[in-house]
Structures are given as structure tokens and as C-alpha cells.
Short mmCIF file of C-alpha atoms and ligand atoms in Angstrom, two decimals:
data_model
loop_
_atom_site.label_atom_id
_atom_site.label_comp_id
_atom_site.label_asym_id
_atom_site.label_seq_id
_atom_site.Cartn_x
_atom_site.Cartn_y
_atom_site.Cartn_z
CA UNK A 1 -16.68 -11.43 27.25
CA UNK A 2 -13.39 -9.71 28.15
CA UNK A 3 -12.32 -7.17 25.56
CA UNK A 4 -8.71 -6.28 24.92
CA UNK A 5 -7.63 -3.44 22.65
CA UNK A 6 -4.08 -3.81 21.34
CA UNK A 7 -4.43 -1.87 18.10
CA UNK A 8 -3.30 1.56 19.28
CA UNK A 9 -1.14 2.25 16.22
CA UNK A 10 -4.38 2.12 14.26
CA UNK A 11 -6.28 4.47 16.57
CA UNK A 12 -6.59 5.20 20.28
CA UNK A 13 -9.34 5.74 22.86
CA UNK A 14 -9.98 9.42 23.64
CA UNK A 15 -8.93 10.51 27.13
CA UNK A 16 -11.95 11.48 29.30
CA UNK A 17 -10.45 14.95 29.95
CA UNK A 18 -10.39 15.52 26.18
CA UNK A 19 -14.02 14.48 25.82
CA UNK A 20 -14.98 16.87 28.65
CA UNK A 21 -13.17 19.79 27.01
CA UNK A 22 -14.63 19.03 23.58
CA UNK A 23 -18.16 18.66 24.96
CA UNK A 24 -17.91 22.09 26.55
CA UNK A 25 -16.75 23.65 23.28
CA UNK A 26 -19.50 21.88 21.32
CA UNK A 27 -22.13 23.22 23.70
CA UNK A 28 -20.85 26.75 24.23
CA UNK A 29 -18.46 27.86 21.54
CA UNK A 30 -20.37 27.57 18.31
CA UNK A 31 -19.41 30.93 16.86
CA UNK A 32 -17.63 30.91 13.52
CA UNK A 33 -13.99 31.92 14.16
CA UNK A 34 -14.16 34.10 11.03
CA UNK A 35 -17.04 36.20 12.43
CA UNK A 36 -16.14 39.54 13.98
CA UNK A 37 -18.80 39.46 16.74
CA UNK A 38 -18.14 38.23 20.27
CA UNK A 39 -19.18 34.62 19.48
CA UNK A 40 -16.74 34.53 16.59
CA UNK A 41 -13.96 36.22 18.58
CA UNK A 42 -14.35 33.74 21.39
CA UNK A 43 -14.03 30.79 18.96
CA UNK A 44 -11.06 32.44 17.24
CA UNK A 45 -9.42 32.77 20.62
CA UNK A 46 -9.84 29.04 21.28
CA UNK A 47 -8.39 28.10 17.90
CA UNK A 48 -5.37 30.37 18.30
CA UNK A 49 -4.71 29.24 21.88
CA UNK A 50 -4.80 25.64 20.65
CA UNK A 51 -2.37 26.50 17.84
CA UNK A 52 0.07 28.07 20.32
CA UNK A 53 -0.21 25.08 22.60
CA UNK A 54 0.40 22.54 19.80
CA UNK A 55 3.38 24.58 18.53
CA UNK A 56 4.90 24.79 22.01
CA UNK A 57 5.15 21.00 22.36
CA UNK A 58 7.31 20.66 19.25
CA UNK A 59 9.14 23.96 19.83
CA UNK A 60 7.72 25.57 16.70
CA UNK A 61 5.97 28.90 16.35
CA UNK A 62 2.17 29.08 16.08
CA UNK A 63 2.31 30.47 12.54
CA UNK A 64 4.05 27.26 11.40
CA UNK A 65 1.04 25.08 12.36
CA UNK A 66 -1.78 24.45 9.85
CA UNK A 67 -4.80 22.51 11.12
CA UNK A 68 -6.06 19.79 8.77
CA UNK A 69 -8.70 17.08 8.92
CA UNK A 70 -6.16 14.27 9.46
CA UNK A 71 -2.61 13.09 8.91
CA UNK A 72 -3.40 11.99 5.36
CA UNK A 73 -4.55 15.48 4.42
CA UNK A 74 -1.49 17.09 6.02
CA UNK A 75 0.80 14.76 4.05
CA UNK A 76 -1.12 15.57 0.85
CA UNK A 77 -0.91 19.33 1.35
CA UNK A 78 2.84 19.15 1.91
CA UNK A 79 3.64 16.72 -0.91
CA UNK A 80 1.27 18.08 -3.54
CA UNK A 81 1.90 21.76 -2.83
CA UNK A 82 5.66 21.45 -2.58
CA UNK A 83 5.90 19.63 -5.93
CA UNK A 84 3.70 22.28 -7.53
CA UNK A 85 4.99 25.42 -5.78
CA UNK A 86 8.63 24.70 -4.95
CA UNK A 87 9.56 23.25 -8.35
CA UNK A 88 10.82 20.02 -6.86
CA UNK A 89 12.54 17.82 -9.47
CA UNK A 90 13.06 14.70 -7.41
CA UNK A 91 11.51 12.97 -4.39
CA UNK A 92 13.52 10.52 -2.34
CA UNK A 93 11.30 8.26 -0.26
CA UNK A 94 11.07 4.59 0.76
CA UNK A 95 8.79 1.68 -0.06
CA UNK A 96 7.79 1.29 3.60
CA UNK A 97 6.08 4.68 3.96
CA UNK A 98 2.41 4.84 4.92
CA UNK A 99 0.07 4.79 1.90
CA UNK A 100 -0.84 8.43 2.67
CA UNK A 101 2.67 9.24 1.42
CA UNK A 102 3.40 6.34 -0.94
CA UNK A 103 0.21 6.61 -2.99
CA UNK A 104 0.35 10.42 -3.08
CA UNK A 105 3.88 10.32 -4.48
CA UNK A 106 2.88 7.69 -7.07
CA UNK A 107 0.07 9.94 -8.31
CA UNK A 108 2.34 13.02 -8.33
CA UNK A 109 4.91 11.12 -10.38
CA UNK A 110 2.22 10.55 -13.02
CA UNK A 111 1.24 14.24 -13.06
CA UNK A 112 4.57 16.09 -12.85
CA UNK A 113 7.95 15.56 -14.52
CA UNK A 114 9.58 14.45 -11.28
CA UNK A 115 11.93 11.60 -10.57
CA UNK A 116 11.13 9.31 -7.64
CA UNK A 117 14.03 7.47 -6.01
CA UNK A 118 13.38 4.81 -3.39
CA UNK A 119 16.08 4.57 -0.76
CA UNK A 120 17.03 1.01 0.18
CA UNK A 121 15.51 -0.52 3.31
CA UNK A 122 17.71 -2.85 5.38
CA UNK A 123 16.32 -6.25 6.53
CA UNK A 124 15.94 -4.68 10.00
CA UNK A 125 13.45 -2.21 8.53
CA UNK A 126 15.89 0.68 8.89
CA UNK A 127 16.66 3.14 6.13
CA UNK A 128 20.05 2.64 4.46
CA UNK A 129 21.73 5.98 5.24
CA UNK A 130 24.67 5.30 2.93
CA UNK A 131 22.27 4.80 0.03
CA UNK A 132 20.41 7.97 1.00
CA UNK A 133 23.65 9.96 0.84
CA UNK A 134 24.55 8.38 -2.52
CA UNK A 135 21.16 9.33 -3.94
CA UNK A 136 21.43 12.87 -2.61
CA UNK A 137 24.88 13.36 -4.09
CA UNK A 138 23.32 13.52 -7.60
CA UNK A 139 22.27 17.15 -7.94
CA UNK A 140 18.55 17.98 -8.35
CA UNK A 141 16.05 20.08 -6.38
CA UNK A 142 14.98 17.39 -3.94
CA UNK A 143 12.36 16.66 -1.32
CA UNK A 144 13.19 13.77 1.01
CA UNK A 145 10.08 12.15 2.50
CA UNK A 146 10.84 9.54 5.17
CA UNK A 147 8.63 8.60 8.09
CA UNK A 148 9.88 8.93 11.67
CA UNK A 149 8.28 5.82 13.17
CA UNK A 150 7.03 3.07 10.92
CA UNK A 151 3.38 2.38 11.76
CA UNK A 152 3.64 -1.37 11.12
CA UNK A 153 6.97 -2.44 12.54
CA UNK A 154 7.83 0.53 14.75
CA UNK A 155 11.35 1.15 13.42
CA UNK A 156 12.71 4.55 14.34
CA UNK A 157 14.38 6.82 11.81
CA UNK A 158 17.18 9.00 13.12
CA UNK A 159 15.50 12.24 12.01
CA UNK A 160 18.32 14.34 13.41
CA UNK A 161 20.78 12.54 11.12
CA UNK A 162 18.52 12.67 8.05
CA UNK A 163 17.77 16.37 8.62
CA UNK A 164 21.50 17.10 8.83
CA UNK A 165 22.25 15.13 5.64
CA UNK A 166 19.39 16.90 3.84
CA UNK A 167 20.72 20.28 4.91
CA UNK A 168 24.18 19.33 3.70
CA UNK A 169 22.76 18.50 0.23
CA UNK A 170 20.28 21.41 0.27
CA UNK A 171 17.29 19.06 0.09
CA UNK A 172 13.98 19.72 1.83
CA UNK A 173 12.99 17.19 4.49
CA UNK A 174 9.41 16.02 5.12
CA UNK A 175 8.78 13.44 7.81
CA UNK A 176 5.51 11.68 8.64
CA UNK A 177 5.46 11.86 12.43
CA UNK A 178 1.92 10.50 12.88
CA UNK A 179 3.20 7.62 15.04
CA UNK A 180 5.66 9.70 17.04
CA UNK A 181 3.99 13.02 17.95
CA UNK A 182 2.67 12.63 21.50
CA UNK A 183 4.94 9.63 22.15
CA UNK A 184 8.40 11.03 21.52
CA UNK A 185 9.75 14.53 22.18
CA UNK A 186 10.58 16.47 19.03
CA UNK A 187 12.35 19.82 19.21
CA UNK A 188 12.16 21.65 15.90
CA UNK A 189 14.72 24.22 16.99
CA UNK A 190 17.21 21.38 17.39
CA UNK A 191 16.27 19.40 14.27
CA UNK A 192 16.02 21.26 10.95
CA UNK A 193 12.91 19.52 9.62
CA UNK A 194 10.99 21.45 6.95
CA UNK A 195 7.65 19.65 7.14
CA UNK A 196 6.02 17.24 9.54
CA UNK A 197 2.51 15.96 10.17
CA UNK A 198 0.44 14.66 13.07
CA UNK A 199 -2.97 13.13 13.70
CA UNK A 200 -4.89 13.54 16.97
CA UNK A 201 -6.56 10.14 16.98
CA UNK A 202 -3.15 8.46 17.38
CA UNK A 203 -2.51 10.23 20.70
CA UNK A 204 -5.87 9.80 22.45
CA UNK A 205 -7.49 12.78 20.76
CA UNK A 206 -10.47 12.95 18.40
CA UNK A 207 -10.66 11.61 14.85
CA UNK A 208 -10.98 14.12 12.03
CA UNK A 209 -8.19 16.48 13.07
CA UNK A 210 -4.46 16.71 12.50
CA UNK A 211 -1.88 19.31 11.64
CA UNK A 212 0.93 20.10 9.28
CA UNK A 213 4.07 21.90 10.38
CA UNK A 214 5.54 24.02 7.59
CA UNK A 215 8.82 25.72 8.45
CA UNK A 216 8.71 29.53 8.45
CA UNK A 217 9.82 30.98 5.12
CA UNK A 218 8.48 28.11 2.99
CA UNK A 219 5.51 29.39 0.98
CA UNK A 220 2.99 26.81 -0.21
CA UNK A 221 -0.36 27.43 -1.89
CA UNK A 222 -3.71 25.80 -1.18
CA UNK A 223 -5.07 22.50 -2.43
CA UNK A 224 -8.65 23.46 -1.52
CA UNK A 225 -9.86 26.84 -2.72
CA UNK A 226 -12.24 28.89 -0.63
CA UNK A 227 -11.91 31.13 2.39
CA UNK A 228 -8.80 32.51 4.06
CA UNK A 229 -8.76 30.06 6.95
CA UNK A 230 -5.36 28.68 7.97
CA UNK A 231 -3.58 31.48 6.11
CA UNK A 232 -5.48 30.52 2.96
CA UNK A 233 -3.72 27.16 2.86
CA UNK A 234 -6.65 25.13 4.14
CA UNK A 235 -10.03 26.75 3.43
CA UNK A 236 -13.10 25.66 5.40
CA UNK A 237 -14.62 26.64 8.76
CA UNK A 238 -12.39 25.40 11.55
CA UNK A 239 -13.54 22.37 13.54
CA UNK A 240 -13.18 24.16 16.86
CA UNK A 241 -14.05 21.25 19.18
CA UNK A 242 -11.62 18.97 17.33
CA UNK A 243 -8.85 21.56 17.36
CA UNK A 244 -9.30 22.18 21.10
CA UNK A 245 -9.54 18.40 21.68
CA UNK A 246 -6.30 17.79 19.79
CA UNK A 247 -4.44 20.48 21.74
CA UNK A 248 -5.73 19.04 25.03
CA UNK A 249 -4.80 15.47 24.02
CA UNK A 250 -1.30 16.58 23.01
CA UNK A 251 -0.72 18.44 26.24
CA UNK A 252 -1.86 15.41 28.27
CA UNK A 253 0.33 13.07 26.21
CA UNK A 254 3.41 15.13 26.96
CA UNK A 255 2.39 15.70 30.58
CA UNK A 256 2.16 11.94 31.16
CA UNK A 257 4.90 10.96 28.70
CA UNK A 258 7.49 9.64 31.15
CA UNK A 259 5.00 7.70 33.23
CA UNK A 260 3.13 6.25 30.24
CA UNK A 261 6.34 5.40 28.42
CA UNK A 262 7.64 3.49 31.42
CA UNK A 263 4.39 1.53 31.77
CA UNK A 264 4.12 0.71 28.07
CA UNK A 265 7.83 -0.21 27.76
CA UNK A 266 7.34 -2.69 30.59
CA UNK A 267 4.24 -4.15 28.88
CA UNK A 268 6.07 -4.50 25.57
CA UNK A 269 9.03 -6.28 27.23
CA UNK A 270 6.63 -8.56 29.11
CA UNK A 271 4.78 -9.39 25.88
CA UNK A 272 8.01 -10.24 24.08
CA UNK A 273 9.22 -12.42 26.97
CA UNK A 274 5.90 -14.29 27.15
CA UNK A 275 5.87 -14.83 23.40
CA UNK A 276 9.44 -16.18 23.49
CA UNK A 277 8.48 -18.48 26.35
CA UNK A 278 5.32 -19.90 24.79
CA UNK A 279 6.25 -19.63 21.11
CA UNK A 280 9.95 -20.55 20.83
CA UNK A 281 11.30 -19.27 17.52
CA UNK A 282 9.13 -16.13 17.47
CA UNK A 283 10.90 -13.33 15.57
CA UNK A 284 10.52 -9.61 16.10
CA UNK A 285 9.98 -7.82 12.79
CA UNK A 286 11.66 -4.43 12.62
CA UNK A 287 15.03 -4.98 14.27
CA UNK A 288 16.29 -4.25 17.74
CA UNK A 289 15.35 -0.64 18.19
CA UNK A 290 11.64 -0.03 17.75
CA UNK A 291 9.20 2.41 19.34
CA UNK A 292 7.92 1.30 22.75
CA UNK A 293 4.31 1.34 21.53
CA UNK A 294 4.65 -1.21 18.70
CA UNK A 295 5.69 -4.87 18.70
CA UNK A 296 5.46 -6.68 15.38
CA UNK A 297 6.15 -10.41 15.59
CA UNK A 298 6.41 -13.32 13.20
CA UNK A 299 4.87 -16.30 14.94
CA UNK A 300 6.33 -19.79 14.43
CA UNK A 301 2.97 -21.12 13.24
CA UNK A 302 2.13 -22.77 9.91
CA UNK A 303 1.12 -20.51 7.01
CA UNK A 304 -2.32 -22.16 7.05
CA UNK A 305 -3.07 -20.22 10.25
CA UNK A 306 -2.34 -16.80 8.71
CA UNK A 307 -5.74 -15.99 7.30
CA UNK A 308 -7.74 -16.95 10.40
CA UNK A 309 -5.58 -15.75 13.27
CA UNK A 310 -7.09 -12.25 13.53
CA UNK A 311 -10.59 -13.68 13.25
CA UNK A 312 -9.79 -16.19 15.99
CA UNK A 313 -8.52 -13.40 18.29
CA UNK A 314 -11.48 -11.20 17.45
CA UNK A 315 -13.83 -14.00 18.50
CA UNK A 316 -12.14 -13.81 21.89
CA UNK A 317 -12.57 -10.03 22.08
CA UNK A 318 -8.96 -9.18 21.21
CA UNK A 319 -8.30 -6.42 18.68
CA UNK A 320 -4.97 -6.14 16.93
CA UNK A 321 -3.64 -5.89 13.40
CA UNK A 322 -1.69 -7.88 10.93
CA UNK A 323 -0.18 -4.85 9.24
CA UNK A 324 -1.56 -1.34 8.94
CA UNK A 325 -5.21 -0.79 9.82
CA UNK A 326 -6.47 -0.87 6.27
CA UNK A 327 -4.87 -4.26 5.75
CA UNK A 328 -6.23 -6.13 8.73
CA UNK A 329 -8.85 -8.53 7.44
CA UNK A 330 -7.34 -8.40 3.98
CA UNK A 331 -5.35 -11.30 2.59
CA UNK A 332 -2.98 -8.94 0.76
CA UNK A 333 0.43 -9.06 2.42
CA UNK A 334 1.64 -5.90 4.09
CA UNK A 335 3.77 -3.73 1.78
CA UNK A 336 6.11 -3.06 4.69
CA UNK A 337 6.65 -6.71 5.66
CA UNK A 338 7.01 -7.60 1.95
CA UNK A 339 10.06 -5.29 1.83
CA UNK A 340 11.86 -6.87 4.78
CA UNK A 341 10.77 -10.51 4.96
CA UNK A 342 11.57 -13.46 2.71
CA UNK A 343 8.85 -14.93 0.50
CA UNK A 344 8.53 -17.86 2.90
CA UNK A 345 8.33 -15.70 6.03
CA UNK A 346 5.71 -13.36 4.59
CA UNK A 347 3.30 -16.29 4.30
CA UNK A 348 3.48 -16.98 8.04
CA UNK A 349 1.34 -15.10 10.57
CA UNK A 350 2.81 -11.78 11.68
CA UNK A 351 0.98 -9.71 14.26
CA UNK A 352 1.25 -6.04 15.11
CA UNK A 353 0.58 -5.59 18.81
CA UNK A 354 0.34 -1.89 19.63
CA UNK A 355 -0.02 -0.66 23.19
CA UNK A 356 -1.35 2.32 25.12
CA UNK A 357 -1.24 3.35 28.77
CA UNK A 358 -4.70 1.77 29.18
CA UNK A 359 -3.30 -1.76 28.62
CA UNK A 360 -2.45 -4.06 31.52
CA UNK A 361 -0.41 -7.22 32.18
CA UNK A 362 -3.75 -9.06 32.36
CA UNK A 363 -4.47 -7.99 28.77
CA UNK A 364 -1.20 -9.56 27.68
CA UNK A 365 -1.82 -12.78 29.62
CA UNK A 366 -5.25 -13.01 27.97
CA UNK A 367 -3.66 -12.51 24.53
CA UNK A 368 -1.03 -15.21 25.15
CA UNK A 369 -3.69 -17.68 26.31
CA UNK A 370 -5.76 -16.92 23.20
CA UNK A 371 -2.75 -17.35 20.92
CA UNK A 372 -2.03 -20.76 22.44
CA UNK A 373 -5.41 -21.98 21.19
CA UNK A 374 -4.88 -20.80 17.58
N1 PLP B 401 0.83 8.19 8.53
C1 PLP B 401 1.02 7.19 9.39
C2 PLP B 401 2.40 6.77 9.74
C3 PLP B 401 -0.08 6.54 9.97
O1 PLP B 401 0.11 5.54 10.83
C4 PLP B 401 -1.38 6.96 9.61
C5 PLP B 401 -2.56 6.25 10.14
O2 PLP B 401 -2.59 5.03 10.20
C6 PLP B 401 -1.51 8.03 8.72
C7 PLP B 401 -0.39 8.62 8.19
C8 PLP B 401 -2.85 8.55 8.34
O3 PLP B 401 -3.37 9.34 9.37
P1 PLP B 401 -4.93 9.73 9.39
O4 PLP B 401 -5.66 8.50 9.80
O5 PLP B 401 -5.05 10.81 10.40
O6 PLP B 401 -5.26 10.20 8.03
#
């Protein structure tokens, strides 16, 4: 049976060059980077070269990069430690953040005397900038946490604008860039972001590794207590093969960015055109300007088809999501779509089709044919 993978916002296939590099490290570089002998020094060298490489692609300095086990952990370190260590009084966030941010903030609000304000989300899925400014105009020591690219609908936040507004109101700015690092260029010398996070498995790297960027001068303390790894902020022996694999995947993503972006943009346009042709009335969730890797559509099919559509596609070897990864297969409506769709629309089948450079026009034709038989 043909297999088609269109769930790249959930996770991606590792590039063969990354596997080769990681395999070499697994076989040869098993020294503990904290050991002072030659095995340890050689591993330390790999970790620090990877840190420099990762930093270079976002125009940060190596000391601003903290390796973590994933994007969720990086978000947790930033949110939990900044509330505890920076005496934050208020968090401004939105209801369409990833659960790694949303749930963490909910728990923090039950543990600390902080106020949580949710900035309004427009029906297009964009953040209401006027409301953000209104919220910020009430004085309080504030952390703004807004994601760059929404993982379900692909809407793009103007991080340059938000960073500038935050600076104007002396608020700290954290942005979850898990869906944008490796797909969009980010220059941290141009944009005054205080914290951002990334996850290697979203840009064709390994699972189990990510990083947090913490702007120089901001001092946070650890969540995990133990050794001095990662400047004492993230104790635990470094996962050298994963760190090297992430750095390699990131460098390849940016090396091929223009070519891959062109290919994927073409695929996304083709998919939308085919859907409009064969499913008149299809609506794109998330407004006009969305990331080239994600297309979220509301299909003009009866609500009775909603619960079985993913199963039907899966039977034909096609993998995609309804909302975020954890929600595919669940009947619970997506918290993101619930914010932007009407009660009627949310009952109808929405699909998140998310692309990579490995996808082809034939994949899309196969998907359209399969959808016609739903
Ligand atoms: N943030 C966003 C926007 C995501 O899409 C994801 C993964 O789906 C995460 C955070 C969590 O990343 P990880 O799987 O590395 O913990």
C-alpha cells in the first residue's frame, strides 16, 4: 500500500546525513563531556561546536543556548524559572498556545500570586495587537508568552512587532518557535526576543533534544538539581549524539531553506487549489497568511464524517492530523479551532495537512482521491 506522510508539524523524518553523523558519534564519542580525560574532552568539543553552530543560525551567542530534552522542557524552564526568579507579576499569553505553554502557565497561576491575561485572538487566528498594547499599558512586571507559528493553523505572529511593543512597555518576551526554527530565518540581533525554544524533531533532527535561548544578562536558576551541566541550568549528562544530530539538522535546514521552501510552497498552493476544485466551499482555517508548511482546512462535509475521517485516511496509508498531534484520534475538539470557529463549524471535519520537502505532487493527488471517497 502507498504510504503518504503529511503530518510534519507533528514530527518529521530524520535526514540521512543526520543519522550518519549521529551513528558516528554513538559509536566513537562515548566519553562523558564532564570528564577531563581525552574521551571526555573530545565529547565536550562536539557539544560546544554544536552549541556554536546552533547559535550562529539564529545570530545568538553560544552562551545563550541551553540544550534540553525537547521543546516542552525548554518552555517549562523559561516559564517556571522566570516566574520564580524574575519576580514576574503577570503573564500575557493567548488561548491558542501549545499545551506545553498553556498548561504550564495554568499550573504556575495556581502556585504563584501571578495574574494571567489572555490576549484576544481574531477570527483569522491572529493575535489582536491593539488588545496586547491595552493589556501592557497597565503597569506590572510582565512576561509576554506568544508563539511564533501556531502548530495547528500555521498563523504567523509578527515577532518583530511584539518584541518592539514589549520593549516599549518593559515586558519580557518569550516566544515558542518550535514550528519556525529551521523553516524561517530568525535574527536575534535584529529582534529583541528574551527567550525562545526549539525542538530538533520538527526540523528533520532526532527526538529527545531541543534548546532554549535565554538572552545574555537574564539569570535563571535550575528546575532540575544535580551537576553543573548547561551552566547549572539543566543538570544531567549531555546527550551528545542528539546534540550533534540537532546541530547537523539545523544546518541542513538552513542550507536548503530556499529550495525546500519553494518546493513546499508550491505543494501547499497545489493542495489548496485541488481542494477548492474537488470540495467547493472548503475554508482555510487560520487566515490568509500562514506558514508554508501548514494548511488547515475545514471541509464542506457533514459533521457525521468528523470522527471517522482520519481513520479512513489512515486505512489508505495517509497520515495527517485533525489538530495538534496529541489530539488526533481524540474526539475532543482542538482548543485552537475552538477559539476561532463557530460552534457549528467546529463540529465539521477540519484537517491539518503539514508538508515537508519529502512530499510530492503525487502524495497530494493520492490524498485528494482518498478524500473523495470519505
Ligand atoms: N510547541 C509547539 C508549537 C509544538 O508544535 C510542539 C510540538 O508539537 C511543542 C511545543 C512541544 O515540543 P516537543 O515535542 O519537543 O516537546
